[in-house]
mmCIF file of C-alpha atoms in Angstrom:
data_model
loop_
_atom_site.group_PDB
_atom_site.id
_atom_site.type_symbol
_atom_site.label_atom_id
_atom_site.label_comp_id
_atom_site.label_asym_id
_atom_site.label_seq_id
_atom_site.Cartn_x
_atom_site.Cartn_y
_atom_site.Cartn_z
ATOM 1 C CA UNK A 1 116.634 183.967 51.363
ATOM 2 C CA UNK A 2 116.327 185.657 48.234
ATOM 3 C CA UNK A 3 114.593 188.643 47.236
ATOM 4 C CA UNK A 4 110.665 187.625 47.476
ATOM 5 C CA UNK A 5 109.614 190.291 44.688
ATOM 6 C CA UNK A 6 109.769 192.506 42.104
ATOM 7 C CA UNK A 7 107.769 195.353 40.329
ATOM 8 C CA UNK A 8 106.198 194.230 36.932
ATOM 9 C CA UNK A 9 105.346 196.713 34.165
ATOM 10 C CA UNK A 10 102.264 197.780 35.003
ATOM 11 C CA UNK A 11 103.341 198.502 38.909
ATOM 12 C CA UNK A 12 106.234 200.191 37.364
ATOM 13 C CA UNK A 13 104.247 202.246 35.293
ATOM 14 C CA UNK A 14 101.725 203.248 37.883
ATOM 15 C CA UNK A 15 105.404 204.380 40.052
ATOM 16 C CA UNK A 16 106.230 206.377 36.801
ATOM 17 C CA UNK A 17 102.928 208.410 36.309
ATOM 18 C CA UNK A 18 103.200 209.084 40.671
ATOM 19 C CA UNK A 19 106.765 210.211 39.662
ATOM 20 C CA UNK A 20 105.176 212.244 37.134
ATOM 21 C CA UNK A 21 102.363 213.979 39.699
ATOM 22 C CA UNK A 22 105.575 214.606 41.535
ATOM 23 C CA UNK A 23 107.326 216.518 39.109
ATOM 24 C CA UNK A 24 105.422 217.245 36.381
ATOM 25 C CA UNK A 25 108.643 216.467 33.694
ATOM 26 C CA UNK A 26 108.755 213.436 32.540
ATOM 27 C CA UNK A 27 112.663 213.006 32.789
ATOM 28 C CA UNK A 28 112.472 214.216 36.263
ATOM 29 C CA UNK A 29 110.213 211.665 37.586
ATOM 30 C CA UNK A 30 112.328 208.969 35.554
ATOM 31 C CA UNK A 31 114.874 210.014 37.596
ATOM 32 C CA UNK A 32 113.345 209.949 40.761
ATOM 33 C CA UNK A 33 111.888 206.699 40.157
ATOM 34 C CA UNK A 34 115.126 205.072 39.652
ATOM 35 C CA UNK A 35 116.530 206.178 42.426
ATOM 36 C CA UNK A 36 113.566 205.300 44.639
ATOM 37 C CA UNK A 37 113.830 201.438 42.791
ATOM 38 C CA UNK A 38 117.943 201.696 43.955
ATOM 39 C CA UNK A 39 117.011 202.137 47.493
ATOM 40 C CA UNK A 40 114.340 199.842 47.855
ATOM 41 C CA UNK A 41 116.510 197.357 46.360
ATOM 42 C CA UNK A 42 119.205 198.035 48.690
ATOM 43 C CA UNK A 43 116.997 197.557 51.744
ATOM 44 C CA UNK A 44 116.925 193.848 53.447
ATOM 45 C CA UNK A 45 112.856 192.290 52.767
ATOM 46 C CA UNK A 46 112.098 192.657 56.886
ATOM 47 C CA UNK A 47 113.336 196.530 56.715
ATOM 48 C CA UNK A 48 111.025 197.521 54.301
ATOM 49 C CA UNK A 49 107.485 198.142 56.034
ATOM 50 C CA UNK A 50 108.606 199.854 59.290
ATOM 51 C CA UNK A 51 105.298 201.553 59.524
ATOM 52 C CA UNK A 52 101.828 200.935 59.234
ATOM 53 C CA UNK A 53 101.941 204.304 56.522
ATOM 54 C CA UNK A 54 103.101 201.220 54.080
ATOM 55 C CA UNK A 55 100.857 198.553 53.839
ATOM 56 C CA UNK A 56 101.958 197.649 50.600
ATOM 57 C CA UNK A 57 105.457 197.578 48.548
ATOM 58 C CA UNK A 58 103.907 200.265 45.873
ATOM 59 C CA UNK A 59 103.025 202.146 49.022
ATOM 60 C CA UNK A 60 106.667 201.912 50.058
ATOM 61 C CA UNK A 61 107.800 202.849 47.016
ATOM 62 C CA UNK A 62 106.003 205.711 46.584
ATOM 63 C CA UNK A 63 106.917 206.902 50.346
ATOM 64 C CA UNK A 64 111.019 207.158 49.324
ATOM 65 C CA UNK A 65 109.929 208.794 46.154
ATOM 66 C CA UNK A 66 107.874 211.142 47.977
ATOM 67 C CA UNK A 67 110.519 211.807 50.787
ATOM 68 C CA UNK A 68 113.218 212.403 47.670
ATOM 69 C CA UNK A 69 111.138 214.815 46.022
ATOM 70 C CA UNK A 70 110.736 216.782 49.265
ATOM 71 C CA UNK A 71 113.945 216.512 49.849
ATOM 72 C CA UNK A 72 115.160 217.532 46.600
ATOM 73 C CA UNK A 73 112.839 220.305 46.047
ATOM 74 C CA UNK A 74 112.530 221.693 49.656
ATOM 75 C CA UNK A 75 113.489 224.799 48.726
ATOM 76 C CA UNK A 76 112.405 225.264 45.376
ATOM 77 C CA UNK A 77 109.009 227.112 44.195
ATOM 78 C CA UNK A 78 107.238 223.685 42.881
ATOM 79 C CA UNK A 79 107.110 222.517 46.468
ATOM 80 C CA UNK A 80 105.023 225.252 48.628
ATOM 81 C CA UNK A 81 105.836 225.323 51.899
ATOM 82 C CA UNK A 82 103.113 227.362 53.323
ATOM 83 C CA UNK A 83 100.677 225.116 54.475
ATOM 84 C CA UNK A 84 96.624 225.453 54.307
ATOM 85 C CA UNK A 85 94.325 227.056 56.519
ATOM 86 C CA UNK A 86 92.963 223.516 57.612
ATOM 87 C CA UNK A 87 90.836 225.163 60.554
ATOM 88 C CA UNK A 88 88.694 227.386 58.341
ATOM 89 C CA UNK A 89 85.518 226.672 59.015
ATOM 90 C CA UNK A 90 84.611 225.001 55.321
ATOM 91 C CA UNK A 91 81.790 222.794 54.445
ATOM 92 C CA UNK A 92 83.960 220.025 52.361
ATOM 93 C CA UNK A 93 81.979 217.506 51.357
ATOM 94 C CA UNK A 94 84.490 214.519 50.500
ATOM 95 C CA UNK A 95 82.730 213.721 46.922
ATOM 96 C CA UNK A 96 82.963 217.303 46.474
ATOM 97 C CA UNK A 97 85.010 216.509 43.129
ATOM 98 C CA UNK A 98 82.587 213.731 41.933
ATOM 99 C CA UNK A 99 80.205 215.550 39.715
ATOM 100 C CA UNK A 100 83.030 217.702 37.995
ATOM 101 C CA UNK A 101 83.222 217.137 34.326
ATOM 102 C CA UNK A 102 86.226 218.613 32.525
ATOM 103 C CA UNK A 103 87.797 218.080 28.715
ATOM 104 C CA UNK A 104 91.098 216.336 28.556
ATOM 105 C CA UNK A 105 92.348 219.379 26.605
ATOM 106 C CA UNK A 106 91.256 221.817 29.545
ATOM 107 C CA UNK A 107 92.545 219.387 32.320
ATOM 108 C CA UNK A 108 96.095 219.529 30.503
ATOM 109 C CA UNK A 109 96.168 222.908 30.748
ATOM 110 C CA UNK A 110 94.868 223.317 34.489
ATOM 111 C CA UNK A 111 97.105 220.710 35.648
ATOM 112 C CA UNK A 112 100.429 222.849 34.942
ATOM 113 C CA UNK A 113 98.414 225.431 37.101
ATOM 114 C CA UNK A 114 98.130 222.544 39.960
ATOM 115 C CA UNK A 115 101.006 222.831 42.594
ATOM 116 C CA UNK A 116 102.577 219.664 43.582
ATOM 117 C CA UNK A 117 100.078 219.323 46.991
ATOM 118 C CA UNK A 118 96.865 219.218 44.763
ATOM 119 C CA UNK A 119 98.270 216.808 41.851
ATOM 120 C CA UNK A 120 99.373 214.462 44.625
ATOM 121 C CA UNK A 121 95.662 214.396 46.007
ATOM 122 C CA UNK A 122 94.431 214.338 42.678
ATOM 123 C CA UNK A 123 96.096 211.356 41.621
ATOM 124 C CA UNK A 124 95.337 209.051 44.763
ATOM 125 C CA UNK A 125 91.757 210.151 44.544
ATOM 126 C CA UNK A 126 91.437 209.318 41.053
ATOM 127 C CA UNK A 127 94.083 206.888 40.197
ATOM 128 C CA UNK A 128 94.094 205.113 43.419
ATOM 129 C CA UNK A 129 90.614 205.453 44.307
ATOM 130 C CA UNK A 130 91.263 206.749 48.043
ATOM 131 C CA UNK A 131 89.240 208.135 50.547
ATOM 132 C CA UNK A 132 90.041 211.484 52.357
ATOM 133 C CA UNK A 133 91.313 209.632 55.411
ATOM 134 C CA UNK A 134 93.351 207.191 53.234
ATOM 135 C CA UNK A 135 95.084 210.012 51.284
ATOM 136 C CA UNK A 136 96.054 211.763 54.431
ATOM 137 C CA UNK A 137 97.067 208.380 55.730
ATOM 138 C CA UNK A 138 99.928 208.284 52.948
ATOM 139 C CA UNK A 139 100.823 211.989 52.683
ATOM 140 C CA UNK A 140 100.707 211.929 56.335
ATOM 141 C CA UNK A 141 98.799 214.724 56.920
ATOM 142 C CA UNK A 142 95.928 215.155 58.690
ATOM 143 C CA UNK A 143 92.467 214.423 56.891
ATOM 144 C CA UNK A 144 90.821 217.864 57.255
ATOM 145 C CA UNK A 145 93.978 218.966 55.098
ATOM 146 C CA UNK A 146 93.075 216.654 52.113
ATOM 147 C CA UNK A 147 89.224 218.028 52.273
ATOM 148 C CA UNK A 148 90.343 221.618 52.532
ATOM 149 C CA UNK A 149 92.858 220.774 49.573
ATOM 150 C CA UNK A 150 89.651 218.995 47.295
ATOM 151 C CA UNK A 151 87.721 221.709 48.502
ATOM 152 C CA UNK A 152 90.301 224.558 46.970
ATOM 153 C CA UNK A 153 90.614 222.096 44.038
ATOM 154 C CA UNK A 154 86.577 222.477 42.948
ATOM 155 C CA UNK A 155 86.822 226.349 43.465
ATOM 156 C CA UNK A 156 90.355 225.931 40.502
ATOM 157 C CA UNK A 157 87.977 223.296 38.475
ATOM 158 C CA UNK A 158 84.990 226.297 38.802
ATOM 159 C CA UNK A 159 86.596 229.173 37.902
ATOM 160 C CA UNK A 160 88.403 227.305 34.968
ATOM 161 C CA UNK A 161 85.365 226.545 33.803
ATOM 162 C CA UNK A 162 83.442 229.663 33.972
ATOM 163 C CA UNK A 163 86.632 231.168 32.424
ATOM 164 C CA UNK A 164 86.601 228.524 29.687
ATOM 165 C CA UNK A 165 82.412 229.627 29.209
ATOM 166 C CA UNK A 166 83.527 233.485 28.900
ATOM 167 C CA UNK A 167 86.278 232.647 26.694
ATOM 168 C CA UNK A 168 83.431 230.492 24.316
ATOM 169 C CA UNK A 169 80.795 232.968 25.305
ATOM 170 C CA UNK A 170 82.912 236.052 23.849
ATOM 171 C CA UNK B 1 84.841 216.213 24.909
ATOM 172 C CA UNK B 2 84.296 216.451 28.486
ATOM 173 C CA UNK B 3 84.279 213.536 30.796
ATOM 174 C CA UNK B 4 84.325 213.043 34.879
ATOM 175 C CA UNK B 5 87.026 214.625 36.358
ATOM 176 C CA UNK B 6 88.453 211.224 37.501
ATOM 177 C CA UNK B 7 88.498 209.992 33.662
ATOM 178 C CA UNK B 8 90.403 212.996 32.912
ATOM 179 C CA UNK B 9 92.654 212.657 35.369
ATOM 180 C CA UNK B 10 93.278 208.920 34.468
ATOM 181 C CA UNK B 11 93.418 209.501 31.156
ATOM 182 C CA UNK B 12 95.650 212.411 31.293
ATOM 183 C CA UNK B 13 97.900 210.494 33.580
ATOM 184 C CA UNK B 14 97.762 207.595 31.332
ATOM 185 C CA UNK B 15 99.517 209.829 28.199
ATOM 186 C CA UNK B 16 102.825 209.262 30.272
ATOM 187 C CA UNK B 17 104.144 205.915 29.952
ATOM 188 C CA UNK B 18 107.672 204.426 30.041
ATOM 189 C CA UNK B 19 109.775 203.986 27.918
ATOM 190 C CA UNK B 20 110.750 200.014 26.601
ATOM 191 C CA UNK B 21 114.849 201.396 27.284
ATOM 192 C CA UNK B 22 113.871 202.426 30.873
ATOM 193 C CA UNK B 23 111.730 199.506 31.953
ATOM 194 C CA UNK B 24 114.776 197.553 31.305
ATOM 195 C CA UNK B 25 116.838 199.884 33.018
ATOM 196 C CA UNK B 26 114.519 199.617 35.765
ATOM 197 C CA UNK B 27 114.514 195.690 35.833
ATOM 198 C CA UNK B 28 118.223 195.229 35.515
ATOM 199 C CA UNK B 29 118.412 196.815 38.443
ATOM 200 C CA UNK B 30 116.658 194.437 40.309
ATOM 201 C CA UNK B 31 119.007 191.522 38.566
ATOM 202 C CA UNK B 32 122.159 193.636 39.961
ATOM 203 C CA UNK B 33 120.410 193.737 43.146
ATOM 204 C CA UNK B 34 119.409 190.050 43.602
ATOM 205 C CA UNK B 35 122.921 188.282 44.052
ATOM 206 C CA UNK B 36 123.809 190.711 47.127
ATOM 207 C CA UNK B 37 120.612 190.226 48.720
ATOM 208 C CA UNK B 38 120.874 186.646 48.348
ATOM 209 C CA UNK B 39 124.456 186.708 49.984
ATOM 210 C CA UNK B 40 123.828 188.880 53.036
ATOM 211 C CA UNK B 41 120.856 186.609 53.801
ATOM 212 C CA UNK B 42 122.754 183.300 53.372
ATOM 213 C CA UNK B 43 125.335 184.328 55.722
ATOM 214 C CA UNK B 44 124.006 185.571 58.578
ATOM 215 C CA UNK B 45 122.701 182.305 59.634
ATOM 216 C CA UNK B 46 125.657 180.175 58.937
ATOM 217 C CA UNK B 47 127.066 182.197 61.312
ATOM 218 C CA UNK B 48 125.052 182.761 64.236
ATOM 219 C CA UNK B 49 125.394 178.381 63.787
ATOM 220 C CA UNK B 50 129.152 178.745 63.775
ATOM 221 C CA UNK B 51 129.514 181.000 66.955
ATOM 222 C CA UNK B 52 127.012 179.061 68.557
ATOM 223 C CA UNK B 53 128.570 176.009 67.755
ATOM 224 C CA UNK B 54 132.404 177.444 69.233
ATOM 225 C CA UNK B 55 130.461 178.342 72.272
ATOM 226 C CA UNK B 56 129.285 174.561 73.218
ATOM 227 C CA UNK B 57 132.554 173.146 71.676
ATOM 228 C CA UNK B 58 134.380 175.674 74.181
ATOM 229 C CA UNK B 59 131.856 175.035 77.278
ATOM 230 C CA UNK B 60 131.919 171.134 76.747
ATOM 231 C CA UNK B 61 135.146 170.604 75.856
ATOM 232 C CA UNK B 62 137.190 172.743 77.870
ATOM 233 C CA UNK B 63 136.226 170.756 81.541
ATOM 234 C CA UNK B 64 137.304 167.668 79.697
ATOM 235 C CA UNK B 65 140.779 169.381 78.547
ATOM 236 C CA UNK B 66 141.056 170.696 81.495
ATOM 237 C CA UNK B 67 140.484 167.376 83.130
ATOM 238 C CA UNK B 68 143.364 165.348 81.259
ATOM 239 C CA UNK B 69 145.495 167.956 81.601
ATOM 240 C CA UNK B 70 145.022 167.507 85.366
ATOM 241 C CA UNK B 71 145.554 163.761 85.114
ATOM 242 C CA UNK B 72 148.880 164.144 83.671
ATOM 243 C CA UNK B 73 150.205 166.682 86.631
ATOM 244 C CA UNK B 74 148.442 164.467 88.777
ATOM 245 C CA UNK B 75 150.623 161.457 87.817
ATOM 246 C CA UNK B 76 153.677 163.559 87.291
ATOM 247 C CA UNK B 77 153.658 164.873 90.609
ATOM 248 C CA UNK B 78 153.078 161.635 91.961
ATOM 249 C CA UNK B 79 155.782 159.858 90.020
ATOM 250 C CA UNK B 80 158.564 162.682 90.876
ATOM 251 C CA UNK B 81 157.739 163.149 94.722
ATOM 252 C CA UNK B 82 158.385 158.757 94.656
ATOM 253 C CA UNK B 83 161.963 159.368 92.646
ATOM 254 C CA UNK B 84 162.921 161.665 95.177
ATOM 255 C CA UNK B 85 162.368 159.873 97.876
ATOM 256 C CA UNK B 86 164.247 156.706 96.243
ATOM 257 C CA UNK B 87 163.251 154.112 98.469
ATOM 258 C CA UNK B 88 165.131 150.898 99.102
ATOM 259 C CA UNK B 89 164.576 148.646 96.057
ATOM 260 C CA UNK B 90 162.664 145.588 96.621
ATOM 261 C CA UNK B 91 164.797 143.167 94.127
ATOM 262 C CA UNK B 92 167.873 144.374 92.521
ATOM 263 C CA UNK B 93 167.929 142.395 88.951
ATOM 264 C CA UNK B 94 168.668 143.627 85.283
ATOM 265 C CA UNK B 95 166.737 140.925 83.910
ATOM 266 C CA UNK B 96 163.277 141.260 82.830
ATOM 267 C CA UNK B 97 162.294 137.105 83.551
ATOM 268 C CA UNK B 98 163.407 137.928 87.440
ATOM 269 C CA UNK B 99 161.030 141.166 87.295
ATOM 270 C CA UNK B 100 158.243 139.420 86.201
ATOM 271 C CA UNK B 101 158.989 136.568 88.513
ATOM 272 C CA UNK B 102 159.355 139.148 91.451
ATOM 273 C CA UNK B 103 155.756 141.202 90.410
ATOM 274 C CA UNK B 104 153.498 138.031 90.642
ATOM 275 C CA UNK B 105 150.804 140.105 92.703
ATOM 276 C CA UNK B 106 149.968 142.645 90.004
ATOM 277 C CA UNK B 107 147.570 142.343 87.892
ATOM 278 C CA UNK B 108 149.225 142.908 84.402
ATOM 279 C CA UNK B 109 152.567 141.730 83.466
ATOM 280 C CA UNK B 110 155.789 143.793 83.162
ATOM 281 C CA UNK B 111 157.496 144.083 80.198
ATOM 282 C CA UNK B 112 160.214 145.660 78.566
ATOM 283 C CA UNK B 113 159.125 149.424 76.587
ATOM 284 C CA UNK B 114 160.607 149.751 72.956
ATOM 285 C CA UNK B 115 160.821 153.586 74.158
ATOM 286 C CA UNK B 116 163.260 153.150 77.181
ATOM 287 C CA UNK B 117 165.683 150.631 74.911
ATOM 288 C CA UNK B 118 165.832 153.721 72.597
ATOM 289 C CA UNK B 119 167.154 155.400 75.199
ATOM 290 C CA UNK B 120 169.670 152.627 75.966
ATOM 291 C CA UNK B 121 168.569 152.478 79.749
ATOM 292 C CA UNK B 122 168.775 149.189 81.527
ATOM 293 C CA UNK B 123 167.228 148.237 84.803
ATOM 294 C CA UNK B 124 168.896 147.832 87.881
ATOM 295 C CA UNK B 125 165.847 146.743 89.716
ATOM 296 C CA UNK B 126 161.879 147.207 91.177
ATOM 297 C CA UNK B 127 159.429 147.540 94.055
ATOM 298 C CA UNK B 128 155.869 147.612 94.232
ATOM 299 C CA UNK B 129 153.840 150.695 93.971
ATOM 300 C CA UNK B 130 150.825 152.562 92.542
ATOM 301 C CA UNK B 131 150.202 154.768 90.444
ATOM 302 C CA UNK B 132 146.392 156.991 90.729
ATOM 303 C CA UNK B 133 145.438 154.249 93.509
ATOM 304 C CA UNK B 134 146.242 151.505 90.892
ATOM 305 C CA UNK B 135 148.770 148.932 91.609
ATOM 306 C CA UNK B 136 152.478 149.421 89.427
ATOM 307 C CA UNK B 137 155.414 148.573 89.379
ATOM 308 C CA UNK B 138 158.435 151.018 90.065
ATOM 309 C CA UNK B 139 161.139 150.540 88.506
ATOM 310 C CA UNK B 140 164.942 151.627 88.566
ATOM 311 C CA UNK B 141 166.800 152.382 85.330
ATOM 312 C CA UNK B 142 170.241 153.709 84.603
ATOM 313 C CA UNK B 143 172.920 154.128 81.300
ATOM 314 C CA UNK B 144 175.149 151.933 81.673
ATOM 315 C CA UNK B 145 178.573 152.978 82.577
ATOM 316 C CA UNK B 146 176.636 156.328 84.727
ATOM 317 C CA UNK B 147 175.340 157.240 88.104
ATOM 318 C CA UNK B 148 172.074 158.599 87.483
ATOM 319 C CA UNK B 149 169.067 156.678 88.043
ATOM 320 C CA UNK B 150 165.730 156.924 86.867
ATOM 321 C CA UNK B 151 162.875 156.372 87.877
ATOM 322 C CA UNK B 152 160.422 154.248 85.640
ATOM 323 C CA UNK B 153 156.292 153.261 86.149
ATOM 324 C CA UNK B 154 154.508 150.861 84.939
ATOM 325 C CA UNK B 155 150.959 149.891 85.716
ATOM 326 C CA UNK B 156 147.505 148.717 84.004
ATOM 327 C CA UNK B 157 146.003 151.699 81.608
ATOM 328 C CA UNK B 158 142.317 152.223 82.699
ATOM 329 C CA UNK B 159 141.256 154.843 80.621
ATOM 330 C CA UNK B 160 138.868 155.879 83.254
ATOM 331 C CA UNK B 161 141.376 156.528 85.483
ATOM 332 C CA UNK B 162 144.030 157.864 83.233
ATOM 333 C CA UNK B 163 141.889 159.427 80.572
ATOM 334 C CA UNK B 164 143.150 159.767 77.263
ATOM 335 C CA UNK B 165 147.522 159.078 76.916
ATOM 336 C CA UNK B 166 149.769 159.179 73.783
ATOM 337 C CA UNK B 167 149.856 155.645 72.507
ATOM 338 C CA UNK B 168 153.130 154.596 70.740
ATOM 339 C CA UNK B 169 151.863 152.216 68.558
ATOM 340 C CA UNK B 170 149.256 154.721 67.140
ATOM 341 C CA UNK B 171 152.233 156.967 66.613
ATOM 342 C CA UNK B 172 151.774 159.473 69.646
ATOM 343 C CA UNK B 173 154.630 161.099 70.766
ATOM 344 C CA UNK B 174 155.002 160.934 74.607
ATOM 345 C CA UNK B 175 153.534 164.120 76.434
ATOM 346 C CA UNK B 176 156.223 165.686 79.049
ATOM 347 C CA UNK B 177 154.932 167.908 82.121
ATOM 348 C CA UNK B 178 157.262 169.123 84.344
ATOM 349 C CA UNK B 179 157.232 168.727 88.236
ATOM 350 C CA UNK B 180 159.291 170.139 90.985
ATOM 351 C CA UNK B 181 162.255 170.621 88.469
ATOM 352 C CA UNK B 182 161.812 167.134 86.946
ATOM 353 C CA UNK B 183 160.444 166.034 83.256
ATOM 354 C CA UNK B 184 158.501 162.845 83.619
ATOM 355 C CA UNK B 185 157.632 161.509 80.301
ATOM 356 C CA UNK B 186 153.976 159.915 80.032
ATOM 357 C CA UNK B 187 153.001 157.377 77.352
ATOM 358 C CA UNK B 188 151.010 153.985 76.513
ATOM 359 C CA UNK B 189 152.982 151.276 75.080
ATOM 360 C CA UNK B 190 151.544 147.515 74.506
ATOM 361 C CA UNK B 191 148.841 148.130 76.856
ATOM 362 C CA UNK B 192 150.145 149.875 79.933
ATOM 363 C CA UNK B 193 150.755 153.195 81.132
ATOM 364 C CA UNK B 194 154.612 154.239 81.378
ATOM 365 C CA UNK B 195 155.827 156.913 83.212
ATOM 366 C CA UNK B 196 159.653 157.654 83.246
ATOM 367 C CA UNK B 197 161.328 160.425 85.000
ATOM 368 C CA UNK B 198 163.596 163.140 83.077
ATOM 369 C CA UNK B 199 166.872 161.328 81.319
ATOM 370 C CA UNK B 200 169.924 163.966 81.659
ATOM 371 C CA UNK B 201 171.130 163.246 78.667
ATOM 372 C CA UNK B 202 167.756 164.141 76.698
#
């Protein structure tokens, strides 16, 4: 039987830009997405969705690449390992980022402020399109940890902004 | 210009693109990749097939080797407990007309092996027997000029009965089993079955 499928450009591209959210330098999340392509390569077709985490080769993909980066960066500063207060009692609303408008120029800027917990949401909220439950589905973490994490993201979006208006205002 | 967050996001995301060096990179990989996948897939079938395959060769085929092979000792043993016993010879005769004159009740006719004239053995004469509850003819044979006698079989091959047996003129070799200290020497040759006890000279 041979191999059943492989990434085209765009797929691969969408893999980049995760790898990218990941690590924020571009070489970086080259590397990491080649090594995540080497392993999925390596694995047999009928090893490759062991879970129901993966519904999708992308999804797999993204899963070693994910793992790798943890692993790699486990102990370094760009992965925080102190986790959120998820049972503070915070009224998240799930569209809570929905009505945020923000330049390009500012969002550049804020997103080197992002750790690597909030870019990851970011991106499968607005790249993937994904619900709260279906983010904490593939992060594996539990959904009141993605809305706490959007929530903490609209205060960051807030007070860039009402910085940004002093700044202008001044 | 401000825009939705999401567009932002997208289009911020967007400003990072690979490279036309690394998407090749990326899809040679896959190319190096293929060929072993392909192999490690292809074999494992072929050879759950071939053990399964040595398992019902071995569980079929061994009762049926073990079978012929039981046969032979069979006839051995009955051929060498007769040559011990040497009983009186029914017609004492070196000619081969007077044997077949003598043996009118069998059902085949005796004849004279190619085999035993390599051997230069002549015989000195017959009785009637069987062989595996088939009628045969037992026969005496000796080297001229010596004392020892042989003893030599010869009776109807019914493949049923006897199974498969070397056949000379398909260029088998005899098949010897040994019994109670004596080689008897087992083949086919124009038809019937021969049995001949162990020559001391061979």
């Amino acid at each position: 039987m041979s191999r059943s499928h492989f990434f085209d450009r765009s797929e691969l591209q969408k893999l980049y830009r995760y790898g990218c959210v990941l690590c924020t330098d571009p070489d970086d999340a080259y590397d990491l997405l080649q090594y995540a392509m080497e392993k999925y390569l390596q694995k047999p077709d009928s090893q490759k969705f062991r879970s129901k985490q993966h519904d999708s080769e992308l999804s797999y993909v993204r899963a070693i690449m994910r793992n790798r980066f943890i692993d790699a960066y486990r102990k370094s500063v760009r992965f925080p390992e102190e986790s959120y207060d998820d049972s503070s009692p915070v009224a998240i609303d799930e569209t809570c980022l929905e009505d945020i408008v923000i330049a390009e120029i500012d969002l550049e800027i804020i997103w080197k402020k992002l750790d690597t917990f909030e870019r990851e949401v970011l991106y499968y909220w607005a790249i993937e399109g994904m619900t709260a439950r279906e983010i904490s589905k593939h992060i594996d973490v539990p959904r009141g940890t993605v809305l706490s994490r959007l929530y903490r993201l609209r205060k960051k979006f807030e007070a860039d902004d009402a910085q940004s208006t002093g700044d202008y205002a001044t | 210009m401000s825009r939705p967050l999401k567009q932002s996001v997208r289009n911020h995301l967007e400003s990072y693109s690979l490279a036309e060096d690394q998407f090749r990179k990326l899809e040679s990989l896959a190319k190096q990749a293929a060929p072993i996948s392909t192999r490690q897939f292809s074999i494992f079938p072929f050879a759950v097939a071939g053990v399964v395959a040595a398992f019902l060769l071995a569980f079929f085929l061994s009762p049926l080797i073990l079978d012929q092979n039981n046969v032979r000792e069979r006839i051995a043993m009955e051929v060498v407990t007769n040559h011990i016993k040497l009983k009186p010879l029914e017609i004492e005769t070196s000619s081969i007309d007077d044997i077949r004159g003598y043996f009118k009740k069998l059902d085949f006719m005796p004849v004279n092996s190619r085999l035993v004239d390599q051997f230069g053995l002549e015989i000195i004469g017959g009785r009637y027997c069987s062989l595996q509850g088939i009628t045969a003819a037992q026969l005496r044979v000796k080297k001229p000029g010596t004392n020892t006698v042989q003893t030599l079989y010869q009776t109807e091959y019914r493949k049923n009965v006897f199974k498969d047996m070397p056949v000379l003129e398909d260029g088998d070799a005899p098949v010897d089993v040994y019994m109670k200290g004596v080689k008897v020497r087992i083949w086919v040759e124009k038809g019937l079955l021969f049995a001949l006890t162990d020559l001391p000279e061979t």
